[in-house]
Amino acid sequence: MSPVSRGRKPAERPKHQRSRPARPLLDVSRVERWPKLLHGPVELSGCVVQGQVDQDLVVLAATLTAGKRSVGVEVVVNGREVDVIELHPLPEDAQAVLRNGFEVVEAPLSPEEFRSQVEAALNVKADSVAWIRERIPDLLKVGRDPRPDLPERAAQLRRWLGLPDYDPLPRIPSADPLPLVLPSPVPAMGLWLAVALAEPEDAIWRRVEVRSDVTLAGLHRILAAAFDRDEREYHRFETPYGGFSVDAQSCDGDRFDDEVTLGQVVTSPGHRLVYEAESWRHWIRVERLVGLPEAPSCLGGERAAPPPECDDMSSYETLLDALREPDDEDNEELIEEFGGHGFDPEWFDREVVNERLARLN
């Protein structure tokens, strides 16, 4: 017979053996409850920046802690301005927004970098709203704002992060987009790159083997040799981490291409970036990871790149049409104008390309 059935009170278990009810998750669904969630100085930890390959959307995520309570904050930056601010009862959920089903690049941030990037994006959003309210007030009356409480969320986030209140100071209308913070360089490895001109339909492409620790400026020299172009021409790279060019002032948000390595912007097979040489765009895709090569080399390719005199696809097509009837008087002038003398569109010689690459070293 049990002690309870005999009318005796059972002995109490020691406190360390007693089961405790699970603490319910914080309710963060309504913004008016946010100020009550965290009291006292707020500490930042677990700060990261995430982005999808070939997309402009960036997520800034971090853990906010005050006392014994922590929440996760997720700040979605679309292009240049804050688009969404969300809190998560489980801090790790804020960092998993883009990880489910997407190819994501991620880099850690210091608390100072996190605050700086959040403040910049909040200011761009507030500037945009202020400009619309002043110049196109009727636009705010059209439809329903999908995020009417965003200003309240932004104000509370500023308080938690210790940021100053928004001040509508005169600022440059087109602020630079927030670039993803570059990860630290990793040990060098070899990469096979497939590089093809975006146009024409008859693909002009090269497969090159390079080191991952080559700078993007160095990669430009390799590609110029592979496509028989002048390495002094203007060029630019579009990557998941923003734009890089020889002249960082040529495009808003660009950084110098000699300050970043290839391995910092692409790391795995399938990763892509865009290479612009003058007005020609090239698609670059990582095909595979290989052993570290001693020097860059060309593994294959097809067709000659358009002559330097062809500024765009239209002039190149004109040249191809003229080369089909080179004895025509009008075509002779076009061939001269577009650098077609001695030009064979189908020419490609891997050994000649490798000789040019060898001279780079």
CSV table of C-alpha atoms in Angstrom, one decimal:
chain,number,residue,atom,x,y,z
A,1,MET,CA,0.0,0.0,0.0
A,2,SER,CA,1.4,3.4,-0.9
A,3,PRO,CA,2.0,6.1,1.6
A,4,VAL,CA,-0.7,8.2,0.0
A,5,SER,CA,-3.3,5.5,0.4
A,6,ARG,CA,-2.4,5.3,4.1
A,7,GLY,CA,-3.2,8.9,4.5
A,8,ARG,CA,0.4,9.9,4.9
A,9,LYS,CA,2.0,12.9,3.0
A,10,PRO,CA,4.7,11.6,0.7
A,11,ALA,CA,8.2,12.9,1.4
A,12,GLU,CA,9.2,15.9,-0.8
A,13,ARG,CA,12.0,15.4,-3.3
A,14,PRO,CA,15.1,17.6,-3.1
A,15,LYS,CA,14.8,20.8,-5.0
A,16,HIS,CA,17.4,19.7,-7.6
A,17,GLN,CA,15.3,16.7,-8.5
A,18,ARG,CA,12.1,18.5,-9.0
A,19,SER,CA,10.9,19.1,-12.6
A,20,ARG,CA,10.3,22.6,-13.6
A,21,PRO,CA,7.7,23.7,-16.1
A,22,ALA,CA,9.0,24.8,-19.4
A,23,ARG,CA,9.2,28.5,-19.8
A,24,PRO,CA,6.8,29.7,-22.4
A,25,LEU,CA,8.2,31.5,-25.4
A,26,LEU,CA,8.2,35.3,-25.4
A,27,ASP,CA,5.3,36.9,-27.3
A,28,VAL,CA,7.0,39.2,-29.8
A,29,SER,CA,4.1,39.4,-32.3
A,30,ARG,CA,3.0,43.0,-31.4
A,31,VAL,CA,5.4,45.9,-31.6
A,32,GLU,CA,3.8,47.7,-28.6
A,33,ARG,CA,5.1,44.9,-26.4
A,34,TRP,CA,8.7,45.3,-27.5
A,35,PRO,CA,9.8,48.0,-25.0
A,36,LYS,CA,8.8,45.6,-22.1
A,37,LEU,CA,11.0,42.7,-23.4
A,38,LEU,CA,14.4,44.0,-22.5
A,39,HIS,CA,15.3,46.2,-19.6
A,40,GLY,CA,18.7,47.7,-18.8
A,41,PRO,CA,21.8,47.8,-21.0
A,42,VAL,CA,21.5,45.7,-24.1
A,43,GLU,CA,24.4,43.6,-25.2
A,44,LEU,CA,25.0,42.4,-28.8
A,45,SER,CA,26.3,39.0,-29.8
A,46,GLY,CA,26.2,36.6,-32.7
A,47,CYS,CA,26.1,39.3,-35.3
A,48,VAL,CA,26.2,38.1,-38.9
A,49,VAL,CA,25.3,39.4,-42.3
A,50,GLN,CA,23.7,37.0,-44.8
A,51,GLY,CA,22.9,37.3,-48.5
A,52,GLN,CA,21.7,35.2,-51.4
A,53,VAL,CA,24.0,34.7,-54.3
A,54,ASP,CA,23.1,37.0,-57.2
A,55,GLN,CA,20.5,38.9,-55.1
A,56,ASP,CA,20.4,42.4,-53.6
A,57,LEU,CA,18.7,41.3,-50.4
A,58,VAL,CA,20.8,41.2,-47.2
A,59,VAL,CA,19.8,40.1,-43.7
A,60,LEU,CA,21.6,41.5,-40.6
A,61,ALA,CA,21.0,39.2,-37.7
A,62,ALA,CA,22.1,39.4,-34.0
A,63,THR,CA,21.2,38.4,-30.5
A,64,LEU,CA,20.1,41.1,-28.1
A,65,THR,CA,20.6,40.3,-24.4
A,66,ALA,CA,19.5,42.3,-21.3
A,67,GLY,CA,19.8,40.6,-17.9
A,68,LYS,CA,18.7,37.0,-18.3
A,69,ARG,CA,16.6,37.5,-21.4
A,70,SER,CA,17.7,37.2,-25.0
A,71,VAL,CA,15.8,37.7,-28.3
A,72,GLY,CA,17.0,37.5,-31.9
A,73,VAL,CA,16.6,40.5,-34.2
A,74,GLU,CA,16.4,40.2,-38.0
A,75,VAL,CA,16.9,43.3,-40.2
A,76,VAL,CA,16.2,42.8,-43.8
A,77,VAL,CA,17.9,45.3,-46.1
A,78,ASN,CA,16.5,45.3,-49.6
A,79,GLY,CA,19.0,47.1,-51.9
A,80,ARG,CA,19.8,50.1,-49.7
A,81,GLU,CA,17.1,50.4,-47.1
A,82,VAL,CA,15.5,48.5,-44.3
A,83,ASP,CA,12.5,46.6,-45.5
A,84,VAL,CA,11.7,44.4,-42.5
A,85,ILE,CA,12.5,44.3,-38.8
A,86,GLU,CA,11.5,41.2,-36.8
A,87,LEU,CA,12.1,39.8,-33.4
A,88,HIS,CA,12.4,36.1,-32.6
A,89,PRO,CA,11.9,34.5,-29.2
A,90,LEU,CA,14.7,32.0,-30.1
A,91,PRO,CA,17.7,34.0,-31.1
A,92,GLU,CA,19.0,31.4,-33.5
A,93,ASP,CA,15.8,31.7,-35.5
A,94,ALA,CA,16.9,35.2,-36.6
A,95,GLN,CA,20.0,33.7,-38.3
A,96,ALA,CA,18.1,30.9,-40.1
A,97,VAL,CA,15.9,33.2,-42.2
A,98,LEU,CA,17.8,32.7,-45.4
A,99,ARG,CA,19.3,29.3,-44.7
A,100,ASN,CA,16.3,27.2,-45.5
A,101,GLY,CA,16.4,26.2,-49.2
A,102,PHE,CA,18.6,29.1,-50.4
A,103,GLU,CA,22.3,29.3,-51.3
A,104,VAL,CA,23.5,31.7,-48.7
A,105,VAL,CA,26.8,33.5,-48.1
A,106,GLU,CA,27.4,34.6,-44.6
A,107,ALA,CA,30.0,36.6,-42.7
A,108,PRO,CA,30.4,37.5,-39.0
A,109,LEU,CA,30.1,41.2,-37.9
A,110,SER,CA,31.5,42.9,-34.9
A,111,PRO,CA,28.9,44.7,-32.8
A,112,GLU,CA,30.2,48.0,-34.0
A,113,GLU,CA,29.9,46.9,-37.7
A,114,PHE,CA,26.3,45.6,-37.0
A,115,ARG,CA,25.3,48.9,-35.5
A,116,SER,CA,26.8,50.9,-38.3
A,117,GLN,CA,25.2,48.9,-41.0
A,118,VAL,CA,21.8,48.9,-39.3
A,119,GLU,CA,22.0,52.7,-38.7
A,120,ALA,CA,22.9,53.3,-42.4
A,121,ALA,CA,20.0,51.2,-43.7
A,122,LEU,CA,17.5,52.8,-41.2
A,123,ASN,CA,18.6,56.3,-42.4
A,124,VAL,CA,18.2,55.4,-46.0
A,125,LYS,CA,14.7,54.1,-45.4
A,126,ALA,CA,13.7,57.2,-43.3
A,127,ASP,CA,15.2,59.5,-46.0
A,128,SER,CA,13.2,57.7,-48.7
A,129,VAL,CA,9.9,58.1,-46.7
A,130,ALA,CA,10.6,61.8,-46.0
A,131,TRP,CA,11.3,62.4,-49.7
A,132,ILE,CA,8.1,60.8,-50.8
A,133,ARG,CA,6.1,62.6,-48.1
A,134,GLU,CA,7.5,65.9,-49.3
A,135,ARG,CA,7.5,65.4,-53.1
A,136,ILE,CA,4.7,62.9,-53.7
A,137,PRO,CA,2.4,63.0,-50.7
A,138,ASP,CA,-0.5,61.4,-52.6
A,139,LEU,CA,1.6,58.3,-53.1
A,140,LEU,CA,1.3,57.5,-49.4
A,141,LYS,CA,-2.5,57.5,-49.8
A,142,VAL,CA,-2.5,54.9,-52.6
A,143,GLY,CA,-3.1,51.4,-51.2
A,144,ARG,CA,-2.3,50.1,-47.8
A,145,ASP,CA,1.2,50.2,-46.3
A,146,PRO,CA,2.2,46.5,-45.9
A,147,ARG,CA,4.3,47.4,-42.9
A,148,PRO,CA,2.7,50.3,-41.1
A,149,ASP,CA,4.5,49.7,-37.8
A,150,LEU,CA,8.0,49.7,-39.3
A,151,PRO,CA,8.8,53.3,-38.0
A,152,GLU,CA,7.9,52.1,-34.4
A,153,ARG,CA,10.1,49.0,-34.8
A,154,ALA,CA,12.9,51.2,-36.2
A,155,ALA,CA,12.7,53.6,-33.3
A,156,GLN,CA,12.7,50.8,-30.7
A,157,LEU,CA,15.7,49.1,-32.4
A,158,ARG,CA,17.6,52.4,-32.3
A,159,ARG,CA,17.0,52.6,-28.6
A,160,TRP,CA,18.2,49.1,-27.9
A,161,LEU,CA,21.3,49.6,-30.1
A,162,GLY,CA,22.1,53.0,-28.6
A,163,LEU,CA,21.8,54.7,-32.0
A,164,PRO,CA,20.8,58.4,-32.3
A,165,ASP,CA,17.3,59.3,-33.3
A,166,TYR,CA,16.7,59.9,-37.0
A,167,ASP,CA,17.6,63.4,-38.0
A,168,PRO,CA,16.5,64.5,-41.5
A,169,LEU,CA,19.9,66.0,-42.4
A,170,PRO,CA,20.6,66.8,-46.1
A,171,ARG,CA,22.2,63.6,-47.4
A,172,ILE,CA,23.2,62.3,-50.8
A,173,PRO,CA,20.0,61.1,-52.4
A,174,SER,CA,21.5,57.8,-53.7
A,175,ALA,CA,23.4,56.4,-50.7
A,176,ASP,CA,25.7,53.5,-51.4
A,177,PRO,CA,24.2,50.0,-51.0
A,178,LEU,CA,25.4,48.1,-48.1
A,179,PRO,CA,28.0,45.5,-49.3
A,180,LEU,CA,28.3,42.2,-47.6
A,181,VAL,CA,31.3,42.1,-45.3
A,182,LEU,CA,34.0,40.0,-46.9
A,183,PRO,CA,35.1,36.8,-45.1
A,184,SER,CA,38.7,36.3,-44.2
A,185,PRO,CA,40.8,34.6,-46.9
A,186,VAL,CA,41.0,30.8,-46.6
A,187,PRO,CA,43.9,28.5,-47.5
A,188,ALA,CA,44.6,28.8,-51.3
A,189,MET,CA,43.2,26.1,-53.6
A,190,GLY,CA,42.8,25.6,-57.4
A,191,LEU,CA,39.6,26.6,-59.2
A,192,TRP,CA,38.3,25.6,-62.6
A,193,LEU,CA,36.4,28.6,-64.0
A,194,ALA,CA,34.0,28.5,-67.0
A,195,VAL,CA,33.9,32.0,-68.6
A,196,ALA,CA,31.6,32.9,-71.4
A,197,LEU,CA,30.5,36.1,-73.1
A,198,ALA,CA,26.8,36.7,-72.4
A,199,GLU,CA,26.4,37.3,-76.1
A,200,PRO,CA,26.3,36.1,-78.9
A,201,GLU,CA,24.3,32.9,-79.3
A,202,ASP,CA,27.3,31.0,-80.7
A,203,ALA,CA,29.1,30.8,-77.4
A,204,ILE,CA,32.5,32.4,-77.0
A,205,TRP,CA,34.0,30.7,-73.9
A,206,ARG,CA,37.2,29.7,-72.1
A,207,ARG,CA,37.9,27.3,-69.3
A,208,VAL,CA,40.7,28.5,-67.1
A,209,GLU,CA,42.5,27.1,-64.0
A,210,VAL,CA,43.5,29.7,-61.5
A,211,ARG,CA,44.5,30.0,-57.8
A,212,SER,CA,41.8,31.1,-55.3
A,213,ASP,CA,44.2,33.6,-53.8
A,214,VAL,CA,44.5,35.7,-57.0
A,215,THR,CA,43.0,39.1,-56.6
A,216,LEU,CA,40.1,40.2,-58.8
A,217,ALA,CA,42.6,42.6,-60.5
A,218,GLY,CA,44.8,39.7,-61.2
A,219,LEU,CA,41.9,37.6,-62.5
A,220,HIS,CA,41.1,40.5,-64.9
A,221,ARG,CA,44.7,40.2,-66.4
A,222,ILE,CA,44.2,36.4,-66.8
A,223,LEU,CA,40.8,36.9,-68.5
A,224,ALA,CA,42.2,39.6,-70.7
A,225,ALA,CA,45.0,37.2,-71.9
A,226,ALA,CA,42.5,34.4,-72.3
A,227,PHE,CA,40.3,36.5,-74.6
A,228,ASP,CA,43.1,38.4,-76.2
A,229,ARG,CA,42.1,41.8,-74.9
A,230,ASP,CA,44.0,44.9,-73.6
A,231,GLU,CA,44.3,44.5,-69.9
A,232,ARG,CA,44.3,48.3,-69.6
A,233,GLU,CA,40.6,48.5,-70.6
A,234,TYR,CA,37.9,49.3,-68.1
A,235,HIS,CA,36.6,46.3,-66.2
A,236,ARG,CA,34.3,45.4,-63.3
A,237,PHE,CA,33.2,42.4,-61.3
A,238,GLU,CA,29.7,41.8,-59.9
A,239,THR,CA,29.8,39.4,-57.0
A,240,PRO,CA,27.5,38.2,-54.1
A,241,TYR,CA,29.5,40.7,-52.0
A,242,GLY,CA,28.9,43.7,-54.2
A,243,GLY,CA,30.8,45.3,-57.1
A,244,PHE,CA,34.6,45.5,-57.5
A,245,SER,CA,36.3,47.6,-60.2
A,246,VAL,CA,39.6,49.2,-61.1
A,247,ASP,CA,38.0,52.6,-60.3
A,248,ALA,CA,35.9,52.3,-57.2
A,249,GLN,CA,34.3,55.7,-58.0
A,250,SER,CA,32.9,54.4,-61.3
A,251,CYS,CA,29.8,52.8,-59.7
A,252,ASP,CA,28.1,53.5,-56.4
A,253,GLY,CA,29.1,50.9,-53.8
A,254,ASP,CA,32.1,49.5,-55.7
A,255,ARG,CA,35.3,48.6,-53.9
A,256,PHE,CA,38.8,48.2,-55.4
A,257,ASP,CA,39.4,44.9,-57.2
A,258,ASP,CA,43.0,44.6,-56.0
A,259,GLU,CA,41.8,44.5,-52.3
A,260,VAL,CA,39.8,41.2,-52.6
A,261,THR,CA,40.8,37.7,-53.7
A,262,LEU,CA,38.7,35.4,-55.9
A,263,GLY,CA,38.4,32.9,-53.0
A,264,GLN,CA,36.7,35.5,-50.8
A,265,VAL,CA,33.8,35.9,-53.2
A,266,VAL,CA,33.4,32.4,-54.6
A,267,THR,CA,34.1,29.2,-52.6
A,268,SER,CA,32.2,26.3,-54.1
A,269,PRO,CA,31.3,24.7,-57.5
A,270,GLY,CA,28.2,26.5,-58.9
A,271,HIS,CA,29.1,29.9,-57.5
A,272,ARG,CA,28.9,32.6,-60.1
A,273,LEU,CA,30.0,36.2,-60.7
A,274,VAL,CA,29.8,38.6,-63.6
A,275,TYR,CA,32.8,40.2,-65.3
A,276,GLU,CA,32.5,43.3,-67.5
A,277,ALA,CA,35.2,44.3,-69.9
A,278,GLU,CA,34.3,47.6,-71.6
A,279,SER,CA,30.7,46.9,-72.8
A,280,TRP,CA,31.0,43.1,-72.9
A,281,ARG,CA,29.6,41.0,-70.1
A,282,HIS,CA,31.0,37.6,-69.2
A,283,TRP,CA,29.4,34.9,-67.0
A,284,ILE,CA,31.9,33.2,-64.7
A,285,ARG,CA,31.0,29.9,-62.9
A,286,VAL,CA,33.1,27.8,-60.6
A,287,GLU,CA,33.1,24.3,-62.1
A,288,ARG,CA,35.3,22.4,-59.6
A,289,LEU,CA,37.9,22.6,-56.9
A,290,VAL,CA,41.3,21.2,-57.7
A,291,GLY,CA,44.8,21.1,-56.5
A,292,LEU,CA,46.8,24.3,-56.2
A,293,PRO,CA,48.3,25.1,-59.7
A,294,GLU,CA,51.6,26.8,-60.0
A,295,ALA,CA,50.3,29.2,-62.7
A,296,PRO,CA,47.1,30.0,-64.5
A,297,SER,CA,46.3,28.0,-67.6
A,298,CYS,CA,43.7,27.6,-70.2
A,299,LEU,CA,42.1,24.1,-70.4
A,300,GLY,CA,39.8,24.7,-73.4
A,301,GLY,CA,37.5,27.1,-75.2
A,302,GLU,CA,35.8,28.0,-78.5
A,303,ARG,CA,35.8,30.9,-80.9
A,304,ALA,CA,37.7,34.2,-80.9
A,305,ALA,CA,36.5,37.1,-78.8
A,306,PRO,CA,35.1,40.1,-80.8
A,307,PRO,CA,37.8,42.5,-82.0
A,308,PRO,CA,38.4,45.6,-79.7
A,309,GLU,CA,36.8,47.8,-82.4
A,310,CYS,CA,33.4,46.1,-81.8
A,311,ASP,CA,32.0,48.0,-78.9
A,312,ASP,CA,28.8,46.0,-78.6
A,313,MET,CA,26.8,43.1,-80.0
A,314,SER,CA,25.3,45.2,-82.8
A,315,SER,CA,28.7,46.1,-84.2
A,316,TYR,CA,29.9,42.5,-83.9
A,317,GLU,CA,26.9,41.2,-85.8
A,318,THR,CA,27.5,43.8,-88.5
A,319,LEU,CA,31.1,42.6,-88.8
A,320,LEU,CA,30.0,38.9,-89.1
A,321,ASP,CA,27.6,39.8,-91.8
A,322,ALA,CA,30.3,41.8,-93.7
A,323,LEU,CA,32.8,38.8,-93.4
A,324,ARG,CA,30.3,36.6,-95.3
A,325,GLU,CA,30.8,38.7,-98.4
A,326,PRO,CA,34.2,40.4,-97.8
A,327,ASP,CA,34.7,41.4,-101.5
A,328,ASP,CA,31.6,43.7,-101.4
A,329,GLU,CA,32.8,47.4,-101.5
A,330,ASP,CA,30.5,48.4,-98.6
A,331,ASN,CA,31.6,45.4,-96.6
A,332,GLU,CA,35.2,46.2,-97.0
A,333,GLU,CA,34.7,49.5,-95.2
A,334,LEU,CA,32.8,47.8,-92.4
A,335,ILE,CA,35.5,45.2,-92.0
A,336,GLU,CA,38.0,48.0,-91.8
A,337,GLU,CA,35.9,49.9,-89.3
A,338,PHE,CA,35.3,47.0,-87.0
A,339,GLY,CA,38.8,45.4,-87.0
A,340,GLY,CA,37.9,42.5,-89.2
A,341,HIS,CA,41.0,42.2,-91.3
A,342,GLY,CA,42.6,38.8,-90.5
A,343,PHE,CA,39.8,38.1,-88.0
A,344,ASP,CA,38.4,34.5,-87.9
A,345,PRO,CA,35.4,34.2,-85.6
A,346,GLU,CA,36.0,30.4,-85.3
A,347,TRP,CA,39.6,30.7,-84.3
A,348,PHE,CA,40.8,29.3,-81.0
A,349,ASP,CA,44.2,27.9,-80.1
A,350,ARG,CA,44.7,26.8,-76.5
A,351,GLU,CA,48.5,26.8,-76.8
A,352,VAL,CA,48.6,30.4,-78.0
A,353,VAL,CA,46.4,31.4,-75.0
A,354,ASN,CA,48.7,29.6,-72.6
A,355,GLU,CA,51.7,31.4,-74.1
A,356,ARG,CA,50.0,34.7,-73.3
A,357,LEU,CA,49.2,33.5,-69.8
A,358,ALA,CA,52.8,32.4,-69.2
A,359,ARG,CA,54.0,35.9,-70.0
A,360,LEU,CA,51.8,37.3,-67.1
A,361,ASN,CA,54.2,35.6,-64.6
